[in-house]
PDB file of C-alpha atoms in Angstrom:
ATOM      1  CA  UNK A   1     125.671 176.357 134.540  1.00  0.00           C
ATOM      2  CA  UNK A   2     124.787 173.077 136.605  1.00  0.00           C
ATOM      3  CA  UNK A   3     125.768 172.393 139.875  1.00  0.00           C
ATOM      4  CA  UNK A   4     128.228 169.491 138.647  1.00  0.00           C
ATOM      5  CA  UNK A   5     130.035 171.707 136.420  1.00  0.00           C
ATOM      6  CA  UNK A   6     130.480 174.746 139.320  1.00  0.00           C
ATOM      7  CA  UNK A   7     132.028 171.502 141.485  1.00  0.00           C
ATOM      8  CA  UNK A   8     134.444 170.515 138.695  1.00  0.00           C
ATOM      9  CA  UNK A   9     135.721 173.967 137.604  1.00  0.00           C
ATOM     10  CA  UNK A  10     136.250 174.863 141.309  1.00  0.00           C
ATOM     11  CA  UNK A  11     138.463 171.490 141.607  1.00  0.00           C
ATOM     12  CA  UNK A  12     140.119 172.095 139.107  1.00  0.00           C
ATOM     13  CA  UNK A  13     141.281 175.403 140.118  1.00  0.00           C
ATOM     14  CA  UNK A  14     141.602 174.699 143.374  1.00  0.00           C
ATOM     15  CA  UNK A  15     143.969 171.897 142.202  1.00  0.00           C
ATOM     16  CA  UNK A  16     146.319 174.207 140.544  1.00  0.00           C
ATOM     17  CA  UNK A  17     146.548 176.924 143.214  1.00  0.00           C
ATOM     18  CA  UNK A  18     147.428 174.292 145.590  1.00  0.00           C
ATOM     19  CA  UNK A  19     150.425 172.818 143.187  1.00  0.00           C
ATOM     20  CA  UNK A  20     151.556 176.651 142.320  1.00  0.00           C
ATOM     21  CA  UNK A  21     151.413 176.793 146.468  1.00  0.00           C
ATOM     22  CA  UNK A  22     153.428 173.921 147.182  1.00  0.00           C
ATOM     23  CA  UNK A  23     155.910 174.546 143.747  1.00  0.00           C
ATOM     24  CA  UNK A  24     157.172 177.593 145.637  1.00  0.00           C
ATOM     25  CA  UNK A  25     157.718 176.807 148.715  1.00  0.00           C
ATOM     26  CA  UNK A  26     161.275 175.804 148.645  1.00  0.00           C
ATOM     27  CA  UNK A  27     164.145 176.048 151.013  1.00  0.00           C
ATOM     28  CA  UNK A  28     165.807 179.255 149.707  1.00  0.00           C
ATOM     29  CA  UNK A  29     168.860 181.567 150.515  1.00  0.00           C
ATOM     30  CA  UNK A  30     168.887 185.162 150.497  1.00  0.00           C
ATOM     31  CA  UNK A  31     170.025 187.183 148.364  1.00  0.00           C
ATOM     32  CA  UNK A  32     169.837 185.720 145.251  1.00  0.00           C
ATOM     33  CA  UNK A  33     172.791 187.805 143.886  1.00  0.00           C
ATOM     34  CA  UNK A  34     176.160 189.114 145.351  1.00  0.00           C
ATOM     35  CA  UNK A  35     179.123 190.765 144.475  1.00  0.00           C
ATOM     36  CA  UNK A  36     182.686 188.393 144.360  1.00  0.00           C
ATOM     37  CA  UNK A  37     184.642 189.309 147.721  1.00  0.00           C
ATOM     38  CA  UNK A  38     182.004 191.132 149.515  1.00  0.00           C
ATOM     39  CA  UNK A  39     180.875 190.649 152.989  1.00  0.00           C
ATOM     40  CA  UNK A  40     177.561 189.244 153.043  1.00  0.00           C
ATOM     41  CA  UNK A  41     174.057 188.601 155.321  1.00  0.00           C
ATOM     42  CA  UNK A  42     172.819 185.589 154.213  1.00  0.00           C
ATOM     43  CA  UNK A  43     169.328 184.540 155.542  1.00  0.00           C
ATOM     44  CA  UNK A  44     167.987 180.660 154.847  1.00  0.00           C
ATOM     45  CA  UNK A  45     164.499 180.875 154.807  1.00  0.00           C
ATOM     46  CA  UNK A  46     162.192 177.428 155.856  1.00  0.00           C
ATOM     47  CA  UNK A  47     158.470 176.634 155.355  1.00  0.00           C
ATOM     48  CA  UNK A  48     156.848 173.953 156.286  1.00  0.00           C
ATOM     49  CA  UNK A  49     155.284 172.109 153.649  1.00  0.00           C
ATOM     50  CA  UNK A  50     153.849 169.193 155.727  1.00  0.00           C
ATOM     51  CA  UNK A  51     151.159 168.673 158.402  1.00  0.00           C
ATOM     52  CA  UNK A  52     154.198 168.012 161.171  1.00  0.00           C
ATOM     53  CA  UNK A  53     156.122 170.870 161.980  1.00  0.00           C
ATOM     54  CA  UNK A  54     159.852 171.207 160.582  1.00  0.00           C
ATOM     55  CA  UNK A  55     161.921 170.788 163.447  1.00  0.00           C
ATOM     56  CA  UNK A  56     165.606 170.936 162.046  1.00  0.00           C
ATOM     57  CA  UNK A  57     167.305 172.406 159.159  1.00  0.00           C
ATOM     58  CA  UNK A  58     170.928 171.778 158.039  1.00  0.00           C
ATOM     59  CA  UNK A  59     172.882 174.054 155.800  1.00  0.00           C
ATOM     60  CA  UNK A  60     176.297 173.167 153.821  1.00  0.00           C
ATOM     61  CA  UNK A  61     178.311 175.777 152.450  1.00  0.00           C
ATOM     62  CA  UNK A  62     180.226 175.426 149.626  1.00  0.00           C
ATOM     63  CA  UNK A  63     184.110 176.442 151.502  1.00  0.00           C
ATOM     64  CA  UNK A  64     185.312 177.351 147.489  1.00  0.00           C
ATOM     65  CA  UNK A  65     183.028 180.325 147.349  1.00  0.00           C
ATOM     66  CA  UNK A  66     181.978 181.306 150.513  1.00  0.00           C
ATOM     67  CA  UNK A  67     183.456 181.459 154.050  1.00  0.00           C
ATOM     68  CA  UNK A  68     180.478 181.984 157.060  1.00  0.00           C
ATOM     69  CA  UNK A  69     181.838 183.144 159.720  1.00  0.00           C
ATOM     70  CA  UNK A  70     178.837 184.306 162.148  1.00  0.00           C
ATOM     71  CA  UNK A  71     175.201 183.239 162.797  1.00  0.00           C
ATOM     72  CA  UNK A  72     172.491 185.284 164.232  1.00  0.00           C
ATOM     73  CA  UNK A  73     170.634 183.737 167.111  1.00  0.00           C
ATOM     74  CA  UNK A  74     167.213 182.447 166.670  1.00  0.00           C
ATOM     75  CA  UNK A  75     165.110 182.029 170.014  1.00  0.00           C
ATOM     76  CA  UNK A  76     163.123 178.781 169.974  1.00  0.00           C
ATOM     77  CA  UNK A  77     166.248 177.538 168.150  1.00  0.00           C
ATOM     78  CA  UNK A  78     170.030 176.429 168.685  1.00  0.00           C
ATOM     79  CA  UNK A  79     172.614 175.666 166.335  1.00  0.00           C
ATOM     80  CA  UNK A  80     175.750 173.813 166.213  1.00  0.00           C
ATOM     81  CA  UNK A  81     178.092 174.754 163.441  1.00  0.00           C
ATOM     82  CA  UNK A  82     180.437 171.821 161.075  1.00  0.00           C
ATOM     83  CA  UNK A  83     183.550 171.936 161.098  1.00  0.00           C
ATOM     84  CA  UNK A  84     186.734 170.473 158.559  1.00  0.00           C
ATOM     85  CA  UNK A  85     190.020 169.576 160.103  1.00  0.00           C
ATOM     86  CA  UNK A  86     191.554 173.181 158.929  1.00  0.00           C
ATOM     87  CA  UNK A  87     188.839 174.437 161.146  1.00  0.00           C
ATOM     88  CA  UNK A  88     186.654 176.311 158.289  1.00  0.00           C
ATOM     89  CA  UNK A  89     183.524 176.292 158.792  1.00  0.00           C
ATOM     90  CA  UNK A  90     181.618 173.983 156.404  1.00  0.00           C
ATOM     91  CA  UNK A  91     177.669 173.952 157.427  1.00  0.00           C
ATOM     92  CA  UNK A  92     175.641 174.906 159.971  1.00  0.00           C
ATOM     93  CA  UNK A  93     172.510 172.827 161.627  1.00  0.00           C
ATOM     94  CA  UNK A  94     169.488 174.899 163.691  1.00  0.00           C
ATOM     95  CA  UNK A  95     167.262 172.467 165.889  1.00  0.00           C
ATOM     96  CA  UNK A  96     163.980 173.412 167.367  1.00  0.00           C
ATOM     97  CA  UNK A  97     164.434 173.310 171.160  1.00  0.00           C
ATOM     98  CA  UNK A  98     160.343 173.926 171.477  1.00  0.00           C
ATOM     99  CA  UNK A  99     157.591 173.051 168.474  1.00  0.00           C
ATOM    100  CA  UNK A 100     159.455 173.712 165.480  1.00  0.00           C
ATOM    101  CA  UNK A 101     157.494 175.228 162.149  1.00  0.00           C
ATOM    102  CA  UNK A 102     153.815 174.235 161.720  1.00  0.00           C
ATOM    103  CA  UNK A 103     152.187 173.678 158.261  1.00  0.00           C
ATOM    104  CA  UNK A 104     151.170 177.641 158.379  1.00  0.00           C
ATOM    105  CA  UNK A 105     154.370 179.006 159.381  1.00  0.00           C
ATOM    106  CA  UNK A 106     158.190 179.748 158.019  1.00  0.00           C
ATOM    107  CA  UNK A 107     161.572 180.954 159.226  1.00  0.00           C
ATOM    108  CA  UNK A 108     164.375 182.755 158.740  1.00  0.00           C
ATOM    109  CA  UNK A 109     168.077 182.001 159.776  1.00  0.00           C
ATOM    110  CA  UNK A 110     170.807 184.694 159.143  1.00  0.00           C
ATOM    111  CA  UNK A 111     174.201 184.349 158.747  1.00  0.00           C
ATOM    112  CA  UNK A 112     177.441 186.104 157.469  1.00  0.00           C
ATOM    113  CA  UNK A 113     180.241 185.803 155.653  1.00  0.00           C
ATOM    114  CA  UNK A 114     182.768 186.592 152.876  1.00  0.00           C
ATOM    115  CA  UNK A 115     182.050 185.493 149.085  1.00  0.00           C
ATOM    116  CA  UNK A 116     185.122 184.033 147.690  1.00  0.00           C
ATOM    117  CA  UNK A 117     186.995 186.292 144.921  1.00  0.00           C
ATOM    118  CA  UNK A 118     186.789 184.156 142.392  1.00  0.00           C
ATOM    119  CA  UNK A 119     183.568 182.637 142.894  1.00  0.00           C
ATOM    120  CA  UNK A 120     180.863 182.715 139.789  1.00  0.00           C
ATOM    121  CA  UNK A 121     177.571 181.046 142.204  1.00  0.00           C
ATOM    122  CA  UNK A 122     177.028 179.448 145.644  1.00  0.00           C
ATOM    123  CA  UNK A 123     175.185 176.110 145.801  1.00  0.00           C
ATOM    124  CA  UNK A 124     173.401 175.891 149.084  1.00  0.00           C
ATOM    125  CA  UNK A 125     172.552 172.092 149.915  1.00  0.00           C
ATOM    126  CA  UNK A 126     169.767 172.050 152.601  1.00  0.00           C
ATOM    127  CA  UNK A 127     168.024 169.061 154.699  1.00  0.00           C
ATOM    128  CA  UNK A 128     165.027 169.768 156.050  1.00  0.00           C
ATOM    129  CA  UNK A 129     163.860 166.877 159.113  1.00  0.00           C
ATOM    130  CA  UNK A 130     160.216 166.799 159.970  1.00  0.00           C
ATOM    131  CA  UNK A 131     158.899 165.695 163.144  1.00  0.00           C
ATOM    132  CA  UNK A 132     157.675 162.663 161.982  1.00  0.00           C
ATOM    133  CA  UNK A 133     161.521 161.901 161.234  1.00  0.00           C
ATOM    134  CA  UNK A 134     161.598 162.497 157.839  1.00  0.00           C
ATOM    135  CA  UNK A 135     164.036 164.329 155.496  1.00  0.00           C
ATOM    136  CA  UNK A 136     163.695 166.950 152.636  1.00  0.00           C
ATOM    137  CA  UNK A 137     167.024 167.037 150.313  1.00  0.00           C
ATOM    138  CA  UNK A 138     167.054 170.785 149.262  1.00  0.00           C
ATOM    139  CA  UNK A 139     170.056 169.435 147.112  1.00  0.00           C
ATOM    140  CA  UNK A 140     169.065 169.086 143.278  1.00  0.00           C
ATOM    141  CA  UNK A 141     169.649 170.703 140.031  1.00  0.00           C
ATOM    142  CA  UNK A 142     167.721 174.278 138.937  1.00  0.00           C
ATOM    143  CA  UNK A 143     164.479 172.751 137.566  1.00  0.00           C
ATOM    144  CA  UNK A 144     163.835 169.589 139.830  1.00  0.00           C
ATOM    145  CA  UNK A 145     161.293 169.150 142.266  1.00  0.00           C
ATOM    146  CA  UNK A 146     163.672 169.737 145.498  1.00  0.00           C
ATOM    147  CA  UNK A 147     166.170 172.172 144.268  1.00  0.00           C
ATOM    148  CA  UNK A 148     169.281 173.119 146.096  1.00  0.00           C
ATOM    149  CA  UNK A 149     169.353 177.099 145.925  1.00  0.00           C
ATOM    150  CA  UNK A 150     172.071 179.258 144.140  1.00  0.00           C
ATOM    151  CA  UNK A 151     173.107 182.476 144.693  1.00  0.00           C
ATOM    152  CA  UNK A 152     174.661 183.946 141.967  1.00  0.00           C
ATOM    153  CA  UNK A 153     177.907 185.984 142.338  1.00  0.00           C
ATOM    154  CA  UNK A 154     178.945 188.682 140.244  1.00  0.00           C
ATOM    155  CA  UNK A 155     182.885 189.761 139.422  1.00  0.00           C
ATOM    156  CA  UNK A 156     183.967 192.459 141.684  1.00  0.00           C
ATOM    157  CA  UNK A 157     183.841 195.853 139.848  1.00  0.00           C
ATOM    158  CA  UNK A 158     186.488 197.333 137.572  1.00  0.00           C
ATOM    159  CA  UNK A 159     188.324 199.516 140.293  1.00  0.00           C
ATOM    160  CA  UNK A 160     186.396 197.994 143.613  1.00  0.00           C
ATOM    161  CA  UNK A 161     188.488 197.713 146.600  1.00  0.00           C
ATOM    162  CA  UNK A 162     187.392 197.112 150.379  1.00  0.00           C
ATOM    163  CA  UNK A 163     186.441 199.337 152.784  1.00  0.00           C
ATOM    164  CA  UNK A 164     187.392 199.133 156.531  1.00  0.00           C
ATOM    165  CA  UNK A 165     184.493 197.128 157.033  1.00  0.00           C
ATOM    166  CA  UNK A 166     185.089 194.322 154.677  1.00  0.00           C
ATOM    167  CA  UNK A 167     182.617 195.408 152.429  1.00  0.00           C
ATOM    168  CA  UNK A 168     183.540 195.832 148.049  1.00  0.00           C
ATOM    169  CA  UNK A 169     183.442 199.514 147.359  1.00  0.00           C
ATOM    170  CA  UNK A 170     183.914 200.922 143.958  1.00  0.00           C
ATOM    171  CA  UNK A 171     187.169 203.677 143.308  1.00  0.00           C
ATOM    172  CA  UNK A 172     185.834 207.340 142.806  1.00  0.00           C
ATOM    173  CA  UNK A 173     184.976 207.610 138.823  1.00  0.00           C
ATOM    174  CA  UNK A 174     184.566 204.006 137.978  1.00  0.00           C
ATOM    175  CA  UNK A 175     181.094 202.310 136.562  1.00  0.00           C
ATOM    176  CA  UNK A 176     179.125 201.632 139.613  1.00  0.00           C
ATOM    177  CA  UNK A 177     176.890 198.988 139.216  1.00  0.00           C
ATOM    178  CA  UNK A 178     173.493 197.998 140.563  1.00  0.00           C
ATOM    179  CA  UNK A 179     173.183 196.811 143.830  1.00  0.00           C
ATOM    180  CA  UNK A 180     173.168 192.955 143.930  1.00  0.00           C
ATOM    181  CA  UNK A 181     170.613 192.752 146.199  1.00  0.00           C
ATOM    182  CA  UNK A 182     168.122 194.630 143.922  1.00  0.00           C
ATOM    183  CA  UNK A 183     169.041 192.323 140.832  1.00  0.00           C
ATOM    184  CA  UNK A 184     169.232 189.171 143.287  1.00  0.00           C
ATOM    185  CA  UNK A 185     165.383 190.197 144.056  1.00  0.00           C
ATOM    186  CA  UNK A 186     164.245 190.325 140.982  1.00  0.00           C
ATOM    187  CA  UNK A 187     165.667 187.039 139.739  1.00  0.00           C
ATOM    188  CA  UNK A 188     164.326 185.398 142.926  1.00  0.00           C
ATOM    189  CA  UNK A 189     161.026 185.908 142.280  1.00  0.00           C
ATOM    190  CA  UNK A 190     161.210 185.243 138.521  1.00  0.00           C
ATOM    191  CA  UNK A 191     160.285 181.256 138.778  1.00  0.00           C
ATOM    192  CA  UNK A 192     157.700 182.175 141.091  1.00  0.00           C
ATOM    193  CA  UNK A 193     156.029 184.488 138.050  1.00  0.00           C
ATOM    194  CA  UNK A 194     156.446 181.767 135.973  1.00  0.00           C
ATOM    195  CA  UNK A 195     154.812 179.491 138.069  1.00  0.00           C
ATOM    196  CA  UNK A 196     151.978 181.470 138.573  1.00  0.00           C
ATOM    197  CA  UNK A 197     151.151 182.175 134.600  1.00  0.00           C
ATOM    198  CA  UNK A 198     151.331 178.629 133.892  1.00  0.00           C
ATOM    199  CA  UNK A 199     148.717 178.036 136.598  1.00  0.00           C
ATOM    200  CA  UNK A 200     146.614 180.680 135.167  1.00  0.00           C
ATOM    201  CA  UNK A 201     146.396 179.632 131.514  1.00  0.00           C
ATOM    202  CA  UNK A 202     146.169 175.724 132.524  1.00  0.00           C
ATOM    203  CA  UNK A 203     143.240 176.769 134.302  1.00  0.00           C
ATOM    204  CA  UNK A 204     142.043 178.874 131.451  1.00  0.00           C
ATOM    205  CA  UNK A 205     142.607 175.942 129.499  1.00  0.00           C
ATOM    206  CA  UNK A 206     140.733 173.013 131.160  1.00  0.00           C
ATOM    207  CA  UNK A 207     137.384 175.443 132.098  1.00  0.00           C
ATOM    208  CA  UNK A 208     137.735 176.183 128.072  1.00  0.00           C
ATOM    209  CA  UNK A 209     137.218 172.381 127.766  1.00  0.00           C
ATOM    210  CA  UNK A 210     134.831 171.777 129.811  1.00  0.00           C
ATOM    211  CA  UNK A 211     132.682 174.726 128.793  1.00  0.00           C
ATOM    212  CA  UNK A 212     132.911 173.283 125.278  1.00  0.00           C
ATOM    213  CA  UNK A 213     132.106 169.683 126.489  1.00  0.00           C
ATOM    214  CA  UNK A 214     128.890 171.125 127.423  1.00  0.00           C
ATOM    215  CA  UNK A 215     128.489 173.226 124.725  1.00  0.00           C
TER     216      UNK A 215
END
């Protein structure tokens, strides 16, 4: 094997790792899954994909099928929340009050709040400001390349009522079904395994060609 072709089959999978990288590294909210009319912690989670460091992130909240109600503080970080004129809360922005998120970093915001009972998913639109001033939409459709993310919501359990806490509890002798969380973990990662064998076999694919081109 000559020293050109070592240079192009490391580009080449270098090339890919780096697109897989970058594919995945999407504003998402945590968990992926919940149960209609439970409380819930939600956590936005921010990487930076750019040389400049992310420096703000704005969250709105779909009022139909959720209602936040609480945010966690985040040192390095303040918030203001958005308001309608019934008072509901309706998004959220967090603002770096020191460097923000370098190219190597990522964080987590938490919040919490009640999914609406009749909700079916939650559509998180996120913005995502650089330092350099610009914007990330996090606001498009499953499948495009800046994807707004969705947490799916279950129906409440034949028999579930609420506990003192707010939370959805299922009645003694009723079908009890898998926490949300678990499920909502599992189907988060799912595009991410996808992503990842497509990278693998494209690579397999174009060293397979250029083997043969110097066969």
């Amino acid at each position: 094997m000559n020293k050109k072709f070592k240079i192009q089959a490391a580009a080449v999978v270098a090339g890919l790792m780096l697109f897989a990288g970058v594919a995945s590294a999407h504003v998402t909210v945590n968990p992926a899954e919940a149960t209609a009319g439970s409380y819930q912690k939600f956590t936005v989670r921010v990487p930076t994909e750019k040389d400049v460091p992310t420096t703000k992130i704005e969250v709105k909240f779909p009022v139909d099928a959720v209602s936040i109600s609480r945010f966690e503080p985040k040192p390095g970080w303040k918030y203001e929340i958005a308001k309608d004129g019934a008072d509901k809360i309706t998004g959220v922005t967090w603002t770096a009050e020191n460097g923000g998120l370098t190219k190597t970093e990522f964080g987590e915001f938490n919040m919490q709040g009640k999914v609406a009972d009749n909700a079916t998913s939650i559509v998180w639109k996120a913005y995502q400001t650089y330092q350099d001033g610009s914007v990330v939409e996090w606001t498009g459709a499953e499948g495009s390349d800046k994807p707004a993310s969705v947490t799916k919501v279950a129906a409440k359990p034949a028999g579930a009522g609420t506990d003192s806490h707010g939370n959805t509890s299922t009645a003694p002798g009723s079908a009890t079904a898998a926490p949300a969380q678990q499920a909502g973990a599992s189907a988060s990662n799912t595009p991410l395994y996808l992503s990842i064998a497509a990278v693998v076999l494209s690579a397999a694919s174009l060293l397979l060609s250029l083997f043969r081109k110097r066969a």
